[in-house]
Amino acid sequence: MKLDIPADVRQTQQVALRLRPGLLRLIFRIPWWFVVLSLVGISVIGLVRGSPIYQNIFGQLQAGVVLTLSVSFAAYVSALLIGLIVGLIRANPPEIGYGPVGIAVSVIRLILYNVATLYVQVLRGLPILVTLLIVAFVIVPEVNRVMRDTFDINLGLRGSSPTSAVIALSFTYGAFLSETIRAGIQSVGRGQVEAARSLGMNYVQVTRYIVLPQAVRRVLPPLGNDMIAMIKDSSLVAILGIQDITQLAKLSSSSSFRYLETYLLAAMIYLTMTVLGSAIVRLMERLFPVDR
Amino acid sequence: MRSRSILVLILVAALVLPTALFAQEATPEATDESATAGASIPPALAELAAGEIELPDLEGRDVTIAVENAYLPFNFIHPETNEGIGWDYDALNELGARLNFTPVYVTTSWDSMIVATSQGEFDMAADGITITEERDEVVDFSVGYIRLAQVLLTRSGEDRFASTDDFAADESLILGTQPGTTNYDLSVELVGADRVQAYETFPVAVQALLIGDVDAVLMDNVASQGYIGAEAGALQIVGEPLTSEELGFIFPEGSELTESINAGLASMAADGTLDLLFEKWFVEFDPSTLTNAGEAEATAEADA
């Protein structure tokens, strides 16, 4: 029985078979997006080395790289910790216990679960910018004031500092990451948990040795996604006048009026960081594969 | 009152990020009797006003005007009615009446204002924009309509410094301002870029001053009067007025509006309207009266 192949498909098939199969496979495997991006990057590097204008701007912008990376890194690590704790709480909704100890534990779990859910809903619901401004201009000054008035301790915390940004970013991303991690935890089959329990493992052991290793492997792609998103959201510190790449780009371009050159360079710097970041994430996915 | 004004400042800052850049140099001239709190009519405009003025008729066309709405007292949002008010609105509405055009106000960010105008996105922009040579290369300026001075705004009871020299000398003091402004340029000149923290908008910078993140904010004297009024005794000015320049409206290069607006400004200067506006916004204006709570406090004080 002859298959009814449309004429144009058959033509392509015939052409394709004429090329050596190895070459065809090569064309399809090369990451052309990366080739294009690298070519753009190389030409930008050429521009920077060749032109004093570009060199000047680059010199101004690269001073912000350390700050961008450190804010992103600190915020992400904190967000991961928060996300792990909150995700675990949310993955185990409270159940009614028996006996005095059981009821006490249930009440604690009920409180924790509701606090965690409230946290996730609120922090996911606020724009990061608003959260940042609230942390910088409401929460930090209040903390300073309370410490000064009640305990006589002069904390002298600065509201518009990278620390406020790290706090705002880590709490916001913590909310998002907690949901991701919760999804990962819940994706691990019940059967495994029940089997482990029947072997005598307690909850901590089951989580630590059975559930988490699988859960984290499964959600590595979205976790990596958020790490890259964090690098971009670190640019919000510019609102508070902190001199990261974006702020330096704004300062430079507003006095030189060279918006094209400045933002082209700023974009390339961010892209370099984020593309490298996603390459690292893919490497980790290879190193910690999901067992199927 | 305090938390309310903080909330207003946060909302203003969060909703409208860029702010105008103002920087003016010059010791105020005593051009006329009215106490204009350091704002005066620049000589070029005074000359135009003294000569013959021909007001063109723009036939009721729409003129899009970019404003930032985050720069007291030039253009900002009335806390209760949520409408844009300020010196710019009054002046431009008056110009619209005299030159027969309809002002269409578009809120935009300070960061993009000059570039967007230079590319023709707006017919003009008003944000207390200082006339500088660099900017003149990309946009056209109207004749300067105000000369002001820059001042150091600080918290009340500041005793660590009494002048700008003192401030510059103390390495630990940080100056707040806004990027892309001549205030920023002067700040860097005074204390170096490391000691300047450039916030997105001036309200955010003033909030940072109030919570102690920065030790002073360099801004135009008329704007500082607005914040001093809004913060009821928490702020003061320290030191002498610094350099000042003239402010002007900006237009895309080669715009035909420039000459018309100049004629309009000249006629406003000639019949004293400009002075009235200075008086209204730079001397008498008290931001606390804009809110009912503020007004009640003010009348209570007056009665007591």
PDB file of N, CA, C and O in Angstrom, chain A residues 192-218:
ATOM      1  N   GLN A 192       6.151   5.797  46.411  1.00  0.00           N
ATOM      2  CA  GLN A 192       7.509   5.798  46.940  1.00  0.00           C
ATOM      3  C   GLN A 192       7.501   6.224  48.401  1.00  0.00           C
ATOM      4  O   GLN A 192       8.200   5.625  49.242  1.00  0.00           O
ATOM      5  N   VAL A 193       6.724   7.280  48.684  1.00  0.00           N
ATOM      6  CA  VAL A 193       6.664   7.776  50.064  1.00  0.00           C
ATOM      7  C   VAL A 193       6.091   6.705  50.976  1.00  0.00           C
ATOM      8  O   VAL A 193       6.612   6.418  52.064  1.00  0.00           O
ATOM      9  N   GLU A 194       5.007   6.053  50.513  1.00  0.00           N
ATOM     10  CA  GLU A 194       4.387   5.030  51.353  1.00  0.00           C
ATOM     11  C   GLU A 194       5.342   3.872  51.571  1.00  0.00           C
ATOM     12  O   GLU A 194       5.470   3.345  52.680  1.00  0.00           O
ATOM     13  N   ALA A 195       6.049   3.483  50.492  1.00  0.00           N
ATOM     14  CA  ALA A 195       7.003   2.380  50.629  1.00  0.00           C
ATOM     15  C   ALA A 195       8.078   2.739  51.640  1.00  0.00           C
ATOM     16  O   ALA A 195       8.439   1.942  52.509  1.00  0.00           O
ATOM     17  N   ALA A 196       8.586   3.966  51.520  1.00  0.00           N
ATOM     18  CA  ALA A 196       9.647   4.383  52.443  1.00  0.00           C
ATOM     19  C   ALA A 196       9.145   4.393  53.885  1.00  0.00           C
ATOM     20  O   ALA A 196       9.833   3.977  54.810  1.00  0.00           O
ATOM     21  N   ARG A 197       7.896   4.881  54.067  1.00  0.00           N
ATOM     22  CA  ARG A 197       7.353   4.917  55.431  1.00  0.00           C
ATOM     23  C   ARG A 197       7.200   3.515  55.981  1.00  0.00           C
ATOM     24  O   ARG A 197       7.467   3.247  57.158  1.00  0.00           O
ATOM     25  N   SER A 198       6.759   2.617  55.086  1.00  0.00           N
ATOM     26  CA  SER A 198       6.555   1.264  55.615  1.00  0.00           C
ATOM     27  C   SER A 198       7.873   0.571  55.913  1.00  0.00           C
ATOM     28  O   SER A 198       7.911  -0.418  56.629  1.00  0.00           O
ATOM     29  N   LEU A 199       8.955   1.095  55.366  1.00  0.00           N
ATOM     30  CA  LEU A 199      10.266   0.565  55.732  1.00  0.00           C
ATOM     31  C   LEU A 199      10.765   1.146  57.041  1.00  0.00           C
ATOM     32  O   LEU A 199      11.854   0.817  57.495  1.00  0.00           O
ATOM     33  N   GLY A 200       9.979   2.068  57.588  1.00  0.00           N
ATOM     34  CA  GLY A 200      10.333   2.598  58.906  1.00  0.00           C
ATOM     35  C   GLY A 200      10.986   3.960  58.886  1.00  0.00           C
ATOM     36  O   GLY A 200      11.402   4.472  59.920  1.00  0.00           O
ATOM     37  N   MET A 201      11.102   4.602  57.724  1.00  0.00           N
ATOM     38  CA  MET A 201      11.705   5.938  57.681  1.00  0.00           C
ATOM     39  C   MET A 201      10.706   6.962  58.188  1.00  0.00           C
ATOM     40  O   MET A 201       9.512   6.867  57.897  1.00  0.00           O
ATOM     41  N   ASN A 202      11.219   7.941  58.944  1.00  0.00           N
ATOM     42  CA  ASN A 202      10.306   8.993  59.380  1.00  0.00           C
ATOM     43  C   ASN A 202      10.233  10.075  58.295  1.00  0.00           C
ATOM     44  O   ASN A 202      10.886   9.994  57.272  1.00  0.00           O
ATOM     45  N   TYR A 203       9.416  11.086  58.587  1.00  0.00           N
ATOM     46  CA  TYR A 203       9.134  12.068  57.543  1.00  0.00           C
ATOM     47  C   TYR A 203      10.401  12.769  57.056  1.00  0.00           C
ATOM     48  O   TYR A 203      10.608  12.985  55.864  1.00  0.00           O
ATOM     49  N   VAL A 204      11.257  13.137  58.017  1.00  0.00           N
ATOM     50  CA  VAL A 204      12.480  13.866  57.644  1.00  0.00           C
ATOM     51  C   VAL A 204      13.341  13.022  56.722  1.00  0.00           C
ATOM     52  O   VAL A 204      13.866  13.489  55.710  1.00  0.00           O
ATOM     53  N   GLN A 205      13.469  11.704  57.073  1.00  0.00           N
ATOM     54  CA  GLN A 205      14.317  10.839  56.251  1.00  0.00           C
ATOM     55  C   GLN A 205      13.727  10.654  54.858  1.00  0.00           C
ATOM     56  O   GLN A 205      14.433  10.721  53.852  1.00  0.00           O
ATOM     57  N   VAL A 206      12.406  10.467  54.818  1.00  0.00           N
ATOM     58  CA  VAL A 206      11.769  10.292  53.510  1.00  0.00           C
ATOM     59  C   VAL A 206      12.016  11.523  52.640  1.00  0.00           C
ATOM     60  O   VAL A 206      12.396  11.431  51.476  1.00  0.00           O
ATOM     61  N   THR A 207      11.791  12.695  53.254  1.00  0.00           N
ATOM     62  CA  THR A 207      11.973  13.928  52.479  1.00  0.00           C
ATOM     63  C   THR A 207      13.401  14.068  52.009  1.00  0.00           C
ATOM     64  O   THR A 207      13.676  14.348  50.847  1.00  0.00           O
ATOM     65  N   ARG A 208      14.307  13.818  52.918  1.00  0.00           N
ATOM     66  CA  ARG A 208      15.698  14.095  52.601  1.00  0.00           C
ATOM     67  C   ARG A 208      16.277  13.109  51.596  1.00  0.00           C
ATOM     68  O   ARG A 208      17.056  13.472  50.729  1.00  0.00           O
ATOM     69  N   TYR A 209      15.933  11.830  51.746  1.00  0.00           N
ATOM     70  CA  TYR A 209      16.602  10.830  50.898  1.00  0.00           C
ATOM     71  C   TYR A 209      15.799  10.411  49.688  1.00  0.00           C
ATOM     72  O   TYR A 209      16.346   9.938  48.712  1.00  0.00           O
ATOM     73  N   ILE A 210      14.481  10.528  49.761  1.00  0.00           N
ATOM     74  CA  ILE A 210      13.666  10.032  48.649  1.00  0.00           C
ATOM     75  C   ILE A 210      13.063  11.177  47.837  1.00  0.00           C
ATOM     76  O   ILE A 210      13.222  11.257  46.627  1.00  0.00           O
ATOM     77  N   VAL A 211      12.352  12.068  48.554  1.00  0.00           N
ATOM     78  CA  VAL A 211      11.536  13.045  47.826  1.00  0.00           C
ATOM     79  C   VAL A 211      12.360  14.176  47.225  1.00  0.00           C
ATOM     80  O   VAL A 211      12.314  14.426  46.020  1.00  0.00           O
ATOM     81  N   LEU A 212      13.141  14.846  48.081  1.00  0.00           N
ATOM     82  CA  LEU A 212      13.829  16.049  47.594  1.00  0.00           C
ATOM     83  C   LEU A 212      14.793  15.794  46.431  1.00  0.00           C
ATOM     84  O   LEU A 212      14.785  16.554  45.464  1.00  0.00           O
ATOM     85  N   PRO A 213      15.635  14.744  46.513  1.00  0.00           N
ATOM     86  CA  PRO A 213      16.542  14.545  45.376  1.00  0.00           C
ATOM     87  C   PRO A 213      15.805  14.449  44.054  1.00  0.00           C
ATOM     88  O   PRO A 213      16.219  15.040  43.051  1.00  0.00           O
ATOM     89  N   GLN A 214      14.683  13.738  44.047  1.00  0.00           N
ATOM     90  CA  GLN A 214      13.924  13.650  42.796  1.00  0.00           C
ATOM     91  C   GLN A 214      13.228  14.953  42.464  1.00  0.00           C
ATOM     92  O   GLN A 214      13.218  15.404  41.321  1.00  0.00           O
ATOM     93  N   ALA A 215      12.649  15.566  43.468  1.00  0.00           N
ATOM     94  CA  ALA A 215      11.873  16.779  43.225  1.00  0.00           C
ATOM     95  C   ALA A 215      12.749  17.877  42.636  1.00  0.00           C
ATOM     96  O   ALA A 215      12.387  18.524  41.653  1.00  0.00           O
ATOM     97  N   VAL A 216      13.914  18.081  43.250  1.00  0.00           N
ATOM     98  CA  VAL A 216      14.775  19.179  42.780  1.00  0.00           C
ATOM     99  C   VAL A 216      15.253  18.925  41.356  1.00  0.00           C
ATOM    100  O   VAL A 216      15.275  19.826  40.518  1.00  0.00           O
ATOM    101  N   ARG A 217      15.611  17.669  41.075  1.00  0.00           N
ATOM    102  CA  ARG A 217      16.026  17.366  39.694  1.00  0.00           C
ATOM    103  C   ARG A 217      14.932  17.705  38.692  1.00  0.00           C
ATOM    104  O   ARG A 217      15.191  18.211  37.613  1.00  0.00           O
ATOM    105  N   ARG A 218      13.687  17.404  39.103  1.00  0.00           N
ATOM    106  CA  ARG A 218      12.609  17.626  38.142  1.00  0.00           C
ATOM    107  C   ARG A 218      12.360  19.102  37.872  1.00  0.00           C
ATOM    108  O   ARG A 218      11.957  19.478  36.781  1.00  0.00           O
TER     109      ARG A 218
END
